[in-house]
């Protein structure tokens, strides 16, 4: 090729405008890139596919090249085989093409955006697309409303009854909770106005495993090719009902809905902080309400040695599963039996979800080395397994085998996470061999493997299998995403700089920047690397909660307070992605109308019908020898609780004032009579000493940062920003002193509360200083 011709091609390439700024190159030199781009510049793609077109015809490239359709951002509209399925309305599909040089087998990927004509044209006077999270992919509005009746029925199509019966039963229970209509039922026969019909439609297989259609008219007709899509459709209906003031009306219209990304989920570190089985079940239901289909449970981990006297033997660690192979491995301060964990997974399947269990080795492995000190690394610390010790392989093989072997294994889902993260770089070759061994070992039991990205950090010559392996791409310095894709690994976008919550740690995020995420992120972005929309190696995304600072006062409810706003935003970004309707202000406003799901309220949100935010008033003048029951279980952040307190002479050592199943507020004799509260395994006492038989006006206010005590209109103590110091280290951790205020009972059966506390007022906001002064009558 002449220099002049080369310059002409270069200029053409510079002027060639891709529909995305990114095009992946697979180990190409500059001459390869120029040649590929020159071929691409000669290709012609349609700007729009009209209604009559049912197959995308690819342009013919120059001799010596082959062109393939490699990825699609909307497979239900343009499938990978090029088939075109007409959407309800015009839509944009972002495609990824692969151009292959047949001479040297090198390939080049590039994006192209194509419009696809819909069945219906925009028209006025119809119902606008209703708000749900995640947003519907396609909507054709009708006129008027469907009304759910007190005697409405769920009709299951007879051919789908065996498959959809569990979905119908869950849906019925949730509908009763959402509407208060106890007369709803599941029935068979011909549908009547007000009924909801569930059907399977195998003709709609282009919608995929999770796609569905809903036709809302006199009846509501849900159709899906598979169970999961039908179940997701019921979540859409429930969200629409939740937002209706009567909880009984739906706007008429049609929707075709399906996810942009297959994997949409949350990683929860239960190794360093125990979460109850009830909490996990709550999360299954809540995540399903937002169509977040993957719940990744990180089952073992340990704290940081510097916060435990620099002693590995004292450092906290836990493995959260019952083990009958090695009983000494199971955490004694909280674990799940095999039966419990299995039942959780089976419940999740009914809710359309996958539980992805993670056993994290060979780092983060102190729980194993405490049980078997001989397999701990003497070189890198006891949180590292000695991966050059045959005994390590023997023990860890047996651990995995306990949960994945047999016809009815403890780990139900086809995918299992094997950890493999943050091991010492000096042992790269041994680490790679260890990783490859456990990929193949787990796969030998018929499971697919997920792992953490580490192979850029652990570069070496030892091969690591990529076939059927999915990598959580968390930090590009540990696993460079483009290189991992080139090696064949599927990716789950889990970038720490965007999606890591580490509660009250002072690094990463305490609360995710949800506005930034909504406006600027999708799973195709991993760190500073952006893949084309629809790239087939990007399975989706996950955000994560890491409880690094063991014993820092963070409760399950505090974790939930951080997760929920992120869940709402990321459910949107992982299912729908960025659309022309996306608007942060509208989303932020409308999202407050959707909660955790029918019957769920872990945030303890209490709504007020008054302008002053008062949600409960009770004089507490009932004479009783037992506790007084209140209509509220508890109130979450922010809140203010005001009451009059008159401690009696001779008060007992410990008097319960307020309690729920999650927390307790009490008076305690501790160098005088003091007010305190406890939740989970944490107890905090205010310093103020009360005098017996003196009357006090008390106001306790709280939010996700801390708890404040006012006495007689004055702030006496602010429990916030407490730091814990440790010997032999400059590092400190925050000690949170938060409280979701318990309101289920006043007093207890052991201590009379008559005249001890009175004049209770509860507000669902933090009152300002003036309001508190006025309440106290000062």
XYZ file of C-alpha atoms in Angstrom:
778
model
C 0.000 0.000 0.000
C 1.369 3.448 -0.954
C 1.925 6.141 1.654
C -0.535 8.392 -0.177
C -3.262 5.729 -0.111
C -2.582 5.040 3.564
C -3.026 8.747 4.369
C -6.338 8.827 2.474
C -7.610 5.850 4.491
C -6.483 7.472 7.758
C -8.370 10.670 6.907
C -11.467 8.627 6.024
C -11.228 6.822 9.338
C -10.964 10.079 11.269
C -14.058 11.393 9.523
C -16.007 8.152 10.040
C -18.546 8.702 12.806
C -19.469 5.693 14.911
C -22.735 5.669 16.860
C -20.629 5.130 20.023
C -17.207 6.332 21.076
C -15.993 2.836 21.879
C -14.937 0.031 19.575
C -13.109 -2.955 20.995
C -9.878 -4.049 19.361
C -8.577 -7.574 19.957
C -4.783 -7.358 20.086
C -4.683 -5.348 16.895
C -1.782 -3.274 15.668
C -2.353 0.097 14.037
C -2.309 -1.345 10.510
C -5.024 -3.860 11.482
C -7.174 -1.088 12.949
C -6.825 1.097 9.887
C -7.697 -1.795 7.593
C -10.795 -2.735 9.624
C -12.034 0.834 9.809
C -11.545 1.259 6.085
C -13.759 -1.780 5.466
C -16.373 -0.512 7.938
C -16.499 2.878 6.239
C -17.686 1.100 3.110
C -20.587 -0.649 4.851
C -24.100 0.736 4.615
C -26.692 0.097 7.338
C -30.356 1.106 7.280
C -31.190 4.017 9.573
C -34.677 2.604 10.195
C -36.374 -0.765 9.818
C -39.943 -0.370 8.607
C -42.973 -2.406 9.690
C -42.849 -4.803 6.767
C -39.241 -5.919 7.467
C -38.834 -9.081 9.530
C -35.175 -9.832 8.928
C -32.127 -7.588 9.192
C -30.008 -8.013 6.083
C -26.324 -7.409 6.749
C -24.255 -5.493 4.189
C -21.613 -7.500 2.374
C -18.078 -6.517 3.413
C -14.994 -6.426 1.229
C -13.408 -9.663 0.067
C -11.506 -11.429 2.830
C -13.863 -10.260 5.606
C -16.975 -11.667 7.281
C -19.578 -9.582 9.129
C -21.610 -10.933 12.068
C -24.336 -9.468 14.259
C -22.731 -9.938 17.670
C -24.960 -8.158 20.179
C -28.261 -6.303 20.587
C -29.486 -3.966 23.313
C -33.061 -5.135 22.632
C -32.995 -8.792 21.655
C -36.827 -8.990 21.800
C -36.868 -6.464 18.925
C -33.756 -7.447 16.949
C -32.526 -10.899 17.859
C -28.943 -12.106 17.417
C -29.992 -14.069 14.337
C -31.219 -10.809 12.797
C -34.925 -11.535 13.127
C -36.974 -8.393 13.651
C -40.002 -8.396 15.959
C -42.207 -5.352 15.716
C -42.371 -3.307 18.921
C -45.486 -1.480 20.082
C -43.918 1.892 19.334
C -40.867 3.139 17.482
C -37.719 2.296 19.370
C -33.963 2.507 19.083
C -31.852 -0.646 19.075
C -28.113 -0.486 19.614
C -26.359 -3.311 17.816
C -22.818 -4.628 18.059
C -21.260 -6.053 14.906
C -18.111 -8.117 14.594
C -15.998 -7.881 11.475
C -13.611 -10.802 11.005
C -10.552 -10.989 8.785
C -10.703 -14.506 7.307
C -6.998 -14.390 6.486
C -5.653 -14.017 10.031
C -8.799 -14.594 12.168
C -8.457 -11.184 13.816
C -11.735 -9.450 14.596
C -12.995 -5.974 15.290
C -16.210 -4.984 17.068
C -18.159 -1.840 16.324
C -21.588 -0.452 17.252
C -24.458 0.701 15.089
C -27.794 2.215 16.122
C -30.960 1.405 14.147
C -34.507 2.666 14.560
C -37.302 0.078 14.386
C -40.824 1.132 13.436
C -43.556 0.239 15.909
C -47.083 -1.036 15.419
C -48.692 2.178 16.640
C -48.139 5.861 15.931
C -48.196 8.468 18.720
C -51.647 9.922 19.345
C -53.221 12.385 21.754
C -55.977 11.630 24.222
C -54.567 8.310 25.398
C -53.120 7.292 28.760
C -49.501 8.275 29.161
C -46.983 5.640 30.152
C -47.453 4.978 33.878
C -44.553 5.193 36.291
C -43.114 1.957 37.644
C -39.608 0.931 38.703
C -38.036 -0.205 36.495
C -39.708 1.733 33.677
C -41.618 -0.189 31.034
C -39.745 -0.745 27.789
C -42.770 -0.262 25.501
C -46.199 1.266 26.139
C -49.281 1.914 24.005
C -51.854 3.852 25.982
C -55.569 3.217 25.938
C -58.455 5.312 27.279
C -59.934 5.060 30.726
C -59.266 2.733 33.642
C -59.482 -0.887 34.661
C -61.025 -1.309 38.099
C -60.179 -4.160 40.422
C -63.300 -5.319 42.240
C -63.556 -6.711 45.759
C -64.520 -10.036 44.180
C -62.043 -9.972 41.267
C -60.392 -13.251 40.355
C -57.042 -14.417 39.070
C -57.789 -16.720 36.153
C -54.997 -19.094 35.143
C -55.151 -20.333 31.580
C -55.701 -24.124 31.878
C -52.625 -24.942 29.766
C -50.470 -22.853 32.111
C -51.947 -23.894 35.458
C -49.198 -26.325 36.438
C -46.468 -23.776 35.767
C -48.137 -20.555 36.934
C -50.015 -21.762 40.041
C -47.195 -20.663 42.432
C -47.050 -17.217 40.811
C -50.832 -16.889 41.108
C -50.785 -17.825 44.801
C -48.071 -15.288 45.611
C -49.878 -12.681 43.514
C -53.183 -13.321 45.306
C -51.592 -12.932 48.731
C -49.879 -9.707 47.660
C -53.059 -8.310 46.062
C -54.944 -8.819 49.310
C -52.205 -7.006 51.231
C -52.043 -4.193 48.677
C -55.799 -3.602 48.394
C -57.334 -4.914 51.603
C -59.769 -6.908 49.451
C -60.178 -10.223 51.247
C -62.674 -11.581 48.687
C -60.142 -11.926 45.865
C -59.589 -15.467 44.655
C -57.968 -17.791 42.130
C -60.492 -19.352 39.782
C -60.928 -21.045 36.423
C -63.310 -20.467 33.562
C -64.161 -17.459 31.462
C -62.826 -14.115 32.651
C -65.220 -11.315 33.671
C -64.571 -7.568 33.834
C -62.276 -6.921 36.791
C -60.460 -10.251 36.495
C -56.724 -10.775 35.899
C -55.682 -13.537 33.499
C -52.337 -15.328 33.603
C -51.195 -17.141 30.457
C -48.093 -18.669 28.933
C -47.530 -17.834 25.277
C -44.686 -19.829 23.697
C -45.084 -17.848 20.460
C -43.562 -14.846 22.286
C -40.213 -16.535 22.957
C -38.452 -13.510 21.503
C -39.299 -11.759 24.797
C -36.858 -14.077 26.529
C -36.942 -15.707 29.938
C -37.998 -12.502 31.714
C -40.138 -10.682 29.171
C -43.912 -10.330 29.302
C -46.890 -8.468 27.864
C -49.824 -6.937 29.709
C -53.063 -5.860 28.059
C -55.098 -3.699 30.451
C -58.728 -3.268 29.388
C -61.921 -4.565 31.017
C -59.702 -7.375 32.209
C -55.940 -7.505 32.728
C -54.302 -10.140 30.555
C -50.723 -11.132 31.384
C -48.857 -13.241 28.835
C -45.282 -14.475 28.960
C -43.296 -17.276 27.366
C -41.878 -18.375 30.746
C -42.679 -18.342 34.477
C -40.260 -15.567 35.397
C -41.732 -13.099 32.915
C -45.257 -13.808 34.121
C -44.143 -13.273 37.718
C -42.422 -9.983 36.860
C -45.684 -8.829 35.261
C -47.487 -9.318 38.573
C -44.927 -7.019 40.213
C -45.722 -4.342 37.634
C -49.441 -4.610 38.418
C -48.773 -4.359 42.161
C -46.610 -1.241 41.739
C -49.326 0.424 39.659
C -51.942 -0.383 42.303
C -49.699 0.907 45.089
C -49.557 4.339 43.457
C -53.301 4.590 42.891
C -55.042 6.421 45.775
C -57.755 3.732 45.875
C -55.287 0.865 45.255
C -57.837 -0.508 42.785
C -57.376 1.263 39.431
C -55.012 0.776 36.505
C -54.724 2.935 33.413
C -55.730 1.040 30.295
C -53.054 0.244 27.763
C -50.631 -2.383 26.495
C -47.013 -3.008 27.409
C -44.213 -5.188 26.118
C -41.564 -5.301 28.811
C -38.207 -7.067 29.064
C -34.788 -6.397 30.628
C -31.890 -4.751 28.856
C -29.461 -6.755 31.030
C -29.839 -10.308 32.285
C -28.005 -9.893 35.618
C -29.390 -7.236 37.947
C -28.545 -7.649 41.570
C -26.985 -7.028 44.951
C -23.968 -8.503 46.749
C -24.503 -8.706 50.520
C -21.595 -9.426 52.856
C -23.078 -11.599 55.596
C -19.634 -12.906 56.563
C -18.555 -9.864 58.570
C -22.070 -8.980 59.724
C -24.774 -11.540 60.292
C -28.144 -10.948 58.701
C -31.065 -13.034 59.899
C -32.894 -15.447 57.646
C -35.972 -13.219 57.943
C -33.922 -10.308 56.606
C -32.790 -12.375 53.613
C -36.370 -13.474 52.916
C -37.496 -9.869 53.118
C -34.830 -8.976 50.570
C -35.909 -11.732 48.197
C -39.429 -10.288 48.155
C -38.297 -6.674 47.977
C -35.740 -7.229 45.230
C -38.312 -9.209 43.246
C -40.697 -6.253 43.576
C -38.134 -4.278 41.561
C -37.291 -7.163 39.192
C -33.744 -7.385 40.590
C -33.154 -11.051 39.877
C -29.760 -11.901 41.464
C -29.081 -11.945 45.215
C -25.386 -12.716 45.716
C -24.699 -13.765 49.335
C -21.046 -13.504 50.446
C -20.962 -16.276 53.055
C -17.561 -15.906 54.712
C -15.090 -13.156 55.529
C -13.146 -11.532 58.354
C -12.361 -8.204 59.930
C -9.110 -6.235 59.761
C -6.335 -7.364 62.079
C -5.347 -3.846 63.227
C -8.721 -3.469 64.988
C -8.156 -6.666 66.985
C -4.835 -5.973 68.722
C -2.980 -6.940 65.547
C -3.697 -10.573 66.367
C -5.216 -12.926 63.819
C -6.477 -15.167 66.625
C -8.568 -12.292 67.980
C -9.709 -10.991 64.585
C -13.346 -11.566 63.834
C -14.218 -14.118 61.164
C -17.257 -16.177 60.230
C -18.476 -18.862 57.867
C -22.276 -18.622 57.822
C -23.375 -22.082 56.722
C -23.934 -25.182 58.772
C -21.204 -27.687 57.936
C -21.548 -31.329 58.815
C -18.234 -32.127 57.124
C -16.360 -29.656 59.333
C -18.674 -28.583 62.211
C -15.914 -26.407 63.707
C -16.122 -24.174 60.628
C -19.671 -22.975 61.259
C -20.022 -19.567 62.968
C -21.497 -19.806 66.453
C -22.772 -16.204 66.568
C -25.118 -16.618 63.616
C -25.426 -19.048 60.729
C -27.933 -20.703 58.419
C -28.650 -24.391 58.537
C -28.402 -26.206 55.231
C -32.160 -26.735 55.277
C -32.797 -23.019 55.915
C -30.461 -21.882 53.175
C -31.937 -24.325 50.720
C -35.472 -23.231 51.548
C -34.413 -19.584 51.006
C -33.167 -20.454 47.523
C -36.303 -22.381 46.638
C -38.463 -19.463 47.789
C -36.333 -17.130 45.690
C -36.994 -19.247 42.590
C -40.742 -18.811 43.091
C -40.143 -15.055 43.223
C -38.225 -15.134 39.930
C -34.864 -14.774 41.633
C -31.496 -16.506 41.853
C -29.524 -16.817 45.073
C -25.831 -16.810 44.142
C -23.898 -18.267 47.111
C -20.249 -17.283 47.467
C -17.574 -19.175 49.356
C -14.613 -16.795 49.207
C -11.138 -18.329 48.929
C -8.122 -18.167 48.973
C -8.036 -14.673 50.571
C -10.681 -13.371 53.025
C -10.321 -16.881 54.419
C -9.595 -16.473 58.158
C -12.664 -18.557 59.070
C -11.016 -21.545 57.381
C -7.587 -21.048 58.910
C -9.019 -20.676 62.410
C -10.634 -24.067 61.950
C -7.506 -25.480 60.269
C -4.433 -23.437 61.265
C -2.168 -25.696 59.221
C -3.587 -24.291 55.942
C -2.991 -20.642 56.840
C -0.299 -18.697 55.022
C 2.749 -17.935 57.138
C 4.013 -15.516 54.476
C 0.943 -13.403 53.771
C -1.188 -13.661 56.873
C -3.764 -16.063 58.255
C -6.531 -14.496 56.178
C -4.719 -16.090 53.196
C -4.857 -19.805 52.568
C -1.532 -21.509 51.910
C -2.238 -22.339 48.266
C 0.955 -24.347 47.921
C -0.170 -26.791 50.603
C -1.965 -29.954 49.343
C -3.961 -30.001 52.590
C -5.574 -26.691 51.573
C -6.939 -28.248 48.412
C -8.208 -31.270 50.321
C -10.151 -29.178 52.839
C -11.560 -26.611 50.408
C -12.537 -29.366 47.968
C -14.536 -30.977 50.758
C -16.162 -27.659 51.705
C -17.418 -26.993 48.175
C -18.387 -30.631 47.724
C -20.649 -30.520 50.775
C -22.854 -27.892 49.144
C -22.740 -28.749 45.428
C -22.656 -32.556 45.265
C -25.497 -35.028 45.043
C -28.826 -35.103 43.243
C -30.316 -32.497 45.575
C -27.449 -30.136 46.461
C -27.610 -27.406 49.101
C -26.733 -24.795 46.465
C -29.807 -24.876 44.255
C -28.994 -22.404 41.488
C -26.818 -23.503 38.542
C -24.282 -20.747 39.356
C -21.869 -20.724 42.307
C -19.370 -17.992 43.211
C -15.882 -19.157 44.223
C -14.419 -15.820 45.365
C -10.754 -15.651 44.217
C -10.013 -12.053 45.085
C -7.155 -9.930 46.471
C -4.516 -12.584 46.999
C -0.849 -11.653 47.332
C 0.554 -10.667 43.932
C 3.837 -12.549 44.474
C 1.934 -15.823 44.280
C 0.366 -15.110 40.881
C 1.156 -18.472 39.319
C -0.041 -20.477 42.324
C -3.119 -18.269 42.573
C -3.934 -18.844 38.912
C -3.566 -22.604 39.377
C -5.802 -22.463 42.462
C -8.442 -20.456 40.566
C -8.392 -22.814 37.597
C -8.682 -25.825 39.899
C -11.849 -24.503 41.569
C -13.414 -23.415 38.301
C -13.022 -26.957 36.996
C -13.878 -28.570 40.333
C -17.190 -26.705 40.670
C -17.996 -27.244 37.002
C -17.431 -30.982 37.453
C -20.581 -31.021 39.599
C -22.620 -29.438 36.822
C -22.431 -25.883 38.143
C -21.453 -22.698 36.354
C -18.869 -20.485 38.005
C -18.705 -16.856 39.002
C -15.585 -15.266 40.466
C -14.063 -11.889 41.251
C -11.864 -10.287 38.613
C -8.187 -10.676 39.582
C -6.281 -11.925 36.551
C -4.694 -8.604 35.579
C -3.384 -8.284 39.122
C -2.292 -11.937 39.043
C -0.704 -11.993 35.603
C 1.156 -15.145 34.690
C 1.553 -18.042 32.331
C -0.581 -20.573 34.166
C -3.806 -20.940 32.165
C -7.153 -20.184 33.826
C -10.298 -21.571 32.234
C -12.768 -19.020 30.875
C -15.413 -21.272 29.352
C -18.717 -20.798 31.139
C -17.127 -18.446 33.688
C -18.574 -15.080 34.689
C -16.405 -12.444 36.323
C -17.536 -9.700 38.694
C -15.485 -6.812 37.295
C -14.939 -4.661 40.391
C -11.632 -2.834 39.864
C -9.889 -2.446 36.535
C -6.455 -2.635 38.123
C -7.292 -6.177 39.223
C -9.055 -7.236 36.016
C -8.871 -4.984 32.959
C -12.348 -5.450 31.413
C -11.425 -5.390 27.719
C -8.635 -7.887 28.298
C -10.944 -10.152 30.320
C -13.495 -10.081 27.502
C -10.754 -10.881 25.006
C -9.820 -13.885 27.148
C -13.440 -15.044 27.007
C -14.889 -14.111 30.404
C -18.433 -12.835 30.695
C -18.593 -9.703 32.835
C -20.882 -8.454 35.590
C -20.249 -4.757 36.036
C -19.552 -4.224 39.754
C -17.246 -1.165 39.731
C -16.166 -0.194 43.238
C -15.926 3.510 42.401
C -19.619 3.575 41.547
C -21.329 0.733 43.376
C -19.593 -0.177 46.661
C -21.377 0.623 49.925
C -19.180 0.240 53.009
C -21.348 1.544 55.869
C -19.778 4.298 57.990
C -16.254 3.336 56.899
C -15.124 6.684 55.510
C -14.154 5.196 52.152
C -16.084 4.087 49.079
C -19.680 5.120 49.775
C -21.791 5.283 52.892
C -24.736 6.017 50.594
C -24.375 5.641 46.842
C -24.582 8.771 44.714
C -27.936 7.793 43.243
C -28.399 10.934 41.166
C -25.034 10.416 39.479
C -25.843 6.753 38.901
C -29.213 7.589 37.385
C -27.789 10.192 35.051
C -24.426 8.688 34.110
C -24.116 4.931 34.636
C -25.217 1.675 33.047
C -23.736 -1.823 33.331
C -21.883 -1.385 30.043
C -19.581 0.972 31.981
C -16.921 -0.713 34.134
C -14.715 1.894 35.743
C -13.482 4.094 32.891
C -14.116 1.434 30.239
C -17.343 1.722 28.255
C -18.520 -1.194 26.127
C -21.032 -0.757 23.304
C -24.651 -1.103 24.398
C -25.765 -4.655 23.769
C -22.316 -6.185 24.036
C -22.965 -9.908 24.633
C -20.139 -10.348 27.161
C -21.671 -7.799 29.560
C -24.282 -9.829 31.418
C -25.379 -6.985 33.647
C -24.499 -5.298 36.912
C -24.504 -5.560 40.693
C -24.012 -3.212 43.598
C -22.479 -4.407 46.833
C -22.572 -3.915 50.594
C -19.299 -4.724 52.371
C -19.373 -4.690 56.177
C -15.639 -4.119 56.557
C -15.733 -2.518 59.998
C -16.906 -5.259 62.313
C -18.731 -4.057 65.435
C -19.249 -0.491 64.229
C -22.848 -0.189 65.441
C -24.415 -0.575 62.013
C -27.621 -2.593 62.249
C -29.497 -4.535 59.599
C -31.907 -1.623 59.384
C -29.026 0.793 58.873
C -27.736 -1.335 56.009
C -31.224 -1.409 54.557
C -31.467 2.383 54.807
C -28.451 2.541 52.495
C -29.563 -0.195 50.123
C -33.117 0.898 49.390
C -32.544 4.175 47.479
C -29.767 2.501 45.503
C -32.026 -0.460 44.740
C -34.667 1.764 43.207
C -32.219 3.587 40.946
C -30.180 0.557 39.935
C -33.263 -1.521 39.197
C -34.074 1.158 36.629
C -30.574 1.334 35.188
C -30.143 -2.434 34.889
C -33.564 -3.251 33.400
C -34.467 -0.230 31.297
C -31.246 1.729 30.992
C -31.226 5.276 29.715
C -34.308 6.282 27.715
C -35.761 9.469 26.240
C -38.228 9.523 29.147
C -35.481 9.408 31.776
C -35.576 12.472 34.030
C -33.967 12.511 37.459
C -36.329 15.030 39.050
C -39.385 13.073 37.937
C -37.855 9.778 39.065
C -36.832 11.151 42.468
C -40.333 12.507 43.052
C -42.284 9.486 41.820
C -40.066 6.863 43.429
C -41.247 7.978 46.884
C -44.671 6.559 46.017
C -43.328 3.010 45.721
C -42.248 1.058 48.775
C -40.627 -2.287 49.482
C -43.545 -4.426 48.369
C -46.867 -5.598 49.829
C -46.625 -6.087 53.574
C -42.967 -5.017 53.709
C -41.713 -1.943 55.545
C -38.265 -2.544 57.024
C -37.518 1.171 56.860
C -40.483 1.610 59.244
C -41.918 4.461 57.202
C -44.969 5.960 58.923
C -47.005 8.426 56.890
C -48.756 11.387 58.452
C -52.168 12.796 57.537
C -51.513 16.067 59.378
C -49.495 19.117 58.395
C -47.359 18.945 61.544
C -46.096 15.393 60.751
C -47.712 13.958 63.894
C -48.299 10.211 63.429
C -49.204 9.085 66.956
C -50.563 10.705 70.105
C -51.316 8.816 73.306
C -51.670 10.129 76.855
C -50.583 6.725 78.264
C -52.973 7.033 81.187
C -54.160 3.423 81.139
C -53.771 1.754 84.540
C -52.367 -1.687 83.869
C -49.884 -4.095 85.374
C -48.781 -5.138 81.908
C -47.335 -3.285 78.965
C -49.411 -0.928 76.836
C -49.799 -1.949 73.195
C -49.458 0.807 70.604
C -50.745 0.726 67.011
C -47.252 1.289 65.592
C -44.470 -1.281 65.582
C -41.660 1.258 65.174
C -40.748 4.427 63.301
C -37.773 4.842 61.016
C -35.595 7.770 60.036
C -36.183 10.647 60.478
C -38.371 10.872 63.582
C -39.008 12.701 66.849
C -40.529 11.029 69.907
C -41.716 13.287 72.731
C -42.949 12.147 76.146
C -43.053 13.107 79.795
C -40.847 11.051 82.112
C -41.160 10.866 85.903
C -38.742 8.312 87.392
C -39.932 6.989 90.723
C -37.866 6.700 93.899
C -36.560 3.175 94.150
C -36.771 2.534 90.418
C -35.472 -0.866 89.499
C -32.136 -1.396 87.822
C -33.624 -1.825 84.365
C -37.000 -0.465 83.316
C -38.243 -0.892 79.758
C -39.905 2.246 78.416
C -40.476 1.287 74.748
C -39.802 -1.906 72.863
C -40.316 -3.753 69.604
C -38.915 -7.012 68.275
C -35.923 -5.029 67.012
C -35.048 -2.550 69.765
C -35.605 -1.337 73.310
C -35.460 2.041 75.089
C -34.924 1.790 78.841
C -33.864 3.398 82.120
C -30.807 1.848 83.734
C -29.043 2.372 87.050
C -25.485 3.048 85.933
C -23.733 5.642 88.116
C -27.201 7.120 88.504
C -30.392 6.645 86.531
C -29.728 6.956 82.802
C -31.665 6.625 79.572
C -30.385 4.107 77.041
C -31.308 2.007 74.041
C -30.297 -1.308 72.549
C -30.679 -2.907 69.130
C -29.144 -6.082 67.808
C -25.969 -6.554 69.902
C -25.354 -2.867 70.581
C -26.256 -0.814 73.665
C -25.805 2.927 74.194
C -26.393 5.068 77.288
C -26.863 8.820 77.418
C -24.730 10.556 80.039
C -27.533 12.575 81.620
C -28.480 11.419 85.158
C -32.162 11.648 86.085
C -33.347 12.499 89.577
C -36.129 10.332 91.044
C -39.598 11.922 91.359
C -38.656 14.849 89.137
C -40.646 15.368 85.925
C -38.821 15.729 82.618
C -39.986 16.619 79.133
C -38.087 14.266 76.819
C -37.614 14.473 73.052
C -35.560 11.860 71.209
C -34.849 12.526 67.555
C -33.034 10.265 65.145
C -31.883 9.750 61.600
C -29.362 7.545 59.787
C -26.485 9.494 61.373
C -27.357 9.284 65.044
C -29.702 9.903 67.967
C -30.183 13.170 69.884
C -31.605 13.667 73.360
C -33.413 16.853 74.407
C -34.509 17.401 77.992
C -36.848 20.249 78.906
C -36.331 21.847 75.509
C -32.525 21.758 75.522
C -30.133 19.487 73.645
C -28.186 17.566 76.275
C -26.416 14.985 74.111
C -25.899 14.238 70.460
C -24.946 10.616 69.797
C -23.263 11.109 66.444
C -19.763 10.870 64.936
C -18.332 8.713 67.721
C -14.912 7.246 66.858
C -13.222 4.154 68.248
C -9.430 4.112 68.607
C -7.221 1.043 68.824
C -3.759 0.452 70.271
C -0.772 0.299 67.919
C -2.613 1.820 64.972
C -3.663 5.294 63.865
C -6.719 3.809 62.161
C -10.105 4.493 63.724
C -13.608 3.311 62.991
C -16.916 5.083 63.412
C -19.224 3.716 66.090
C -22.777 4.382 64.911
C -25.413 5.164 67.553
C -28.572 5.021 65.498
C -31.992 3.793 66.541
C -35.129 2.885 64.624
C -37.422 3.837 67.479
C -39.442 0.961 69.009
C -43.150 1.686 69.519
C -44.847 -1.693 69.664
C -45.143 -1.692 73.457
C -44.718 0.779 76.282
C -43.265 -0.855 79.392
C -43.152 -4.574 80.059
C -44.854 -7.139 82.260
C -42.287 -6.725 85.054
C -42.594 -2.987 85.591
C -45.642 -0.764 85.714
C -45.363 2.272 83.466
C -48.390 4.164 84.769
C -47.232 7.716 85.632
C -43.655 6.814 84.690
C -44.169 8.013 81.109
C -47.101 9.956 79.652
C -48.102 12.423 76.930
C -46.531 10.518 74.057
C -46.261 12.249 70.685
C -44.505 10.770 67.654
C -43.526 12.708 64.514
C -42.133 11.399 61.234
C -39.527 14.138 60.980
C -36.765 15.657 63.077
C -38.318 18.611 64.860
C -36.364 21.850 64.896
C -35.143 23.505 68.093
C -38.097 25.903 68.286
C -40.661 23.120 67.934
C -38.910 21.086 70.636
C -38.857 24.087 72.965
C -42.563 24.662 72.377
C -43.344 20.982 72.983
C -41.528 21.152 76.293
C -43.495 24.207 77.344
C -40.341 26.153 78.070
